[in-house]
Tab-separated table of C-alpha atoms in Angstrom:
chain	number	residue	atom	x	y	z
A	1	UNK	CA	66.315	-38.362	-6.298
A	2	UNK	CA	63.976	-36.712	-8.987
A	3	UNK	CA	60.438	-35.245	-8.673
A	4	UNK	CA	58.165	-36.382	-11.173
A	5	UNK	CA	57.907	-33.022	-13.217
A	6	UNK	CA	61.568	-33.773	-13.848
A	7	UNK	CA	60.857	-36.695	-15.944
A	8	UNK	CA	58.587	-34.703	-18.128
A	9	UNK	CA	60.043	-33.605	-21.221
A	10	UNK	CA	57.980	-30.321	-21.561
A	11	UNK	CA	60.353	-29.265	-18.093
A	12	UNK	CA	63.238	-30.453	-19.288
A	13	UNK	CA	62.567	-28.215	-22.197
A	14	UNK	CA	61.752	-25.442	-20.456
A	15	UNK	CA	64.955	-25.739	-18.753
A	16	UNK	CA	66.344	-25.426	-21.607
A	17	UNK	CA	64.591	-22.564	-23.018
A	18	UNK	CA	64.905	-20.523	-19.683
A	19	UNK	CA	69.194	-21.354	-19.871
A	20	UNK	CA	69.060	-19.931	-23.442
A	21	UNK	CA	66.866	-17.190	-22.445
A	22	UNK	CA	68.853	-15.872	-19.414
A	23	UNK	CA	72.705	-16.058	-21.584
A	24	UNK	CA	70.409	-13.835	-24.361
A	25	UNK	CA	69.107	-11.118	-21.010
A	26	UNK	CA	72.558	-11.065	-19.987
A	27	UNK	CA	73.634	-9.517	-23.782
A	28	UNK	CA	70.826	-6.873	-23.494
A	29	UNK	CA	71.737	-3.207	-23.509
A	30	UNK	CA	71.101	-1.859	-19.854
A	31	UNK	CA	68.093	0.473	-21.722
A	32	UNK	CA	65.868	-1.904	-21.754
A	33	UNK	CA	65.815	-3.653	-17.920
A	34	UNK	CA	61.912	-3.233	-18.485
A	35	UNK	CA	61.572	-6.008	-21.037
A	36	UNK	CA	64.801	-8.175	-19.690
A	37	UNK	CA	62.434	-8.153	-16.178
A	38	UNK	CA	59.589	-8.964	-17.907
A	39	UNK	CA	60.542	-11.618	-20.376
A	40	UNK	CA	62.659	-13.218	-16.895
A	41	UNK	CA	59.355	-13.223	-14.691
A	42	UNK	CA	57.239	-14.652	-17.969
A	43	UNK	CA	60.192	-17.262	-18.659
A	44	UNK	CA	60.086	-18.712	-14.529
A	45	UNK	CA	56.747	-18.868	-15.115
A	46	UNK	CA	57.026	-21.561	-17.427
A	47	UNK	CA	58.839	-24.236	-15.726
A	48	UNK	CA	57.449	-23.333	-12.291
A	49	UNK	CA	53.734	-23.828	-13.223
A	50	UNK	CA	54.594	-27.324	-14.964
A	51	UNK	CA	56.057	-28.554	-11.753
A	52	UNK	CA	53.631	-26.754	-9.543
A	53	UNK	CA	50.787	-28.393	-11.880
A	54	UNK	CA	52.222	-31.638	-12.145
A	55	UNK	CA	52.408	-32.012	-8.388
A	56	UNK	CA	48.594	-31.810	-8.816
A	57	UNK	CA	46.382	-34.787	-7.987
A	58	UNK	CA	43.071	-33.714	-9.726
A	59	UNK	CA	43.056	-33.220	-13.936
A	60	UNK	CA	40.993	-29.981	-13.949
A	61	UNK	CA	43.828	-28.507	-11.316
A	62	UNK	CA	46.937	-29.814	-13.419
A	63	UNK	CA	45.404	-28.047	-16.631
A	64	UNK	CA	44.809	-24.811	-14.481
A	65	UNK	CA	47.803	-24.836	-14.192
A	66	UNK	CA	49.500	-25.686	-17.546
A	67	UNK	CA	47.597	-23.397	-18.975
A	68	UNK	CA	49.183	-20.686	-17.000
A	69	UNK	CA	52.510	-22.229	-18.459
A	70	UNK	CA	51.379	-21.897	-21.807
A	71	UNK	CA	50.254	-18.552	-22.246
A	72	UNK	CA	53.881	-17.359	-20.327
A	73	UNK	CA	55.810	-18.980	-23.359
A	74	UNK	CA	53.115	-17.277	-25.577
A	75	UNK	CA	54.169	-13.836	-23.780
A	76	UNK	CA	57.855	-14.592	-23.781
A	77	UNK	CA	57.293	-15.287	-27.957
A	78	UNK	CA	55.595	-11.474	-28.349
A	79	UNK	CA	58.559	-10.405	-25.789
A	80	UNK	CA	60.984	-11.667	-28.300
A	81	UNK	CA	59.213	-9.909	-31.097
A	82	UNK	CA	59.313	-6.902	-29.629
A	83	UNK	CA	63.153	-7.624	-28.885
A	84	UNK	CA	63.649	-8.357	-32.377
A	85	UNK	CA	61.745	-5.084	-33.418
A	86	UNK	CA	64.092	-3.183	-31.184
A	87	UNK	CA	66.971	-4.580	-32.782
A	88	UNK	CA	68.077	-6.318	-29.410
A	89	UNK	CA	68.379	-9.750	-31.025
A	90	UNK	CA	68.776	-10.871	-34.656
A	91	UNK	CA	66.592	-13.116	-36.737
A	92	UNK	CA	68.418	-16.589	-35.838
A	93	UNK	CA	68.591	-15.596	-32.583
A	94	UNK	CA	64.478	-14.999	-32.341
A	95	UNK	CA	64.073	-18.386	-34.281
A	96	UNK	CA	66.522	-20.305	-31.877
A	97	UNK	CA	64.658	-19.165	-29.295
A	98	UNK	CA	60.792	-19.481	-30.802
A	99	UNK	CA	61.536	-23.102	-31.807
A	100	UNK	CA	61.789	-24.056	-28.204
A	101	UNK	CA	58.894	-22.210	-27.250
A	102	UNK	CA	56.754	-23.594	-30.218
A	103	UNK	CA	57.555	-27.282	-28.663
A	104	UNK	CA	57.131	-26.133	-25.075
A	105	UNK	CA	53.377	-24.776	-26.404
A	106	UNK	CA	52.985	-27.938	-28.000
A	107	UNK	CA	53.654	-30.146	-25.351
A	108	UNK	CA	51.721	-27.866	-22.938
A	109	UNK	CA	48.472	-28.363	-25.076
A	110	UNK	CA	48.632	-32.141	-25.442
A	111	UNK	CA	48.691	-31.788	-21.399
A	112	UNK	CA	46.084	-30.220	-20.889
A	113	UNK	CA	43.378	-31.892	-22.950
């Protein structure tokens, strides 16, 4: 049985995204639980407000709440820069992980026009 935000591709990318995210959290030094528990709060953001908005009947209420979704992968992309700045993760490793956001923003904005 699937739901209906499971045949949008903007979830199955966040899936995605939040899979890569959580192997990268599990690699960071135990310094900095502060910005592993914030970039894993921002990053279930993402896929829960796509399904929570998709299960929306009304178009203003769905965009409320893609919205939300996009500006969490906007704050998981400055959480990553600040990771990078810290010298937590490498360049590829910030790209890898940017790319999918970049889509996920993407796909959020066609959504919500």
């Amino acid at each position: 049985m699937n739901f209906n935000h499971e045949k949008l591709d903007v979830y199955q990318v966040s899936l995605e995204y939040t899979k890569e995210t959580f192997n990268m959290m599990e690699k960071m030094p135990s310094g900095y639980s502060y910005l592993k528990d914030q970039l894993k709060r921002a990053s279930l953001s993402i896929p829960l407000n796509i399904a929570e908005g998709n299960a929306k009947f009304s178009k203003k209420e769905k965009a409320r709440f893609f919205s939300i979704a996009r500006a969490s992968a906007n704050e998981c992309s400055a959480v990553f820069d600040v990771a990078k700045i810290a010298q937590i993760i490498d360049s590829k490793e910030k790209e890898k992980i940017k790319k999918l956001l970049y889509r996920i923003i993407c796909m959020l904005s066609k959504l919500i026009v």
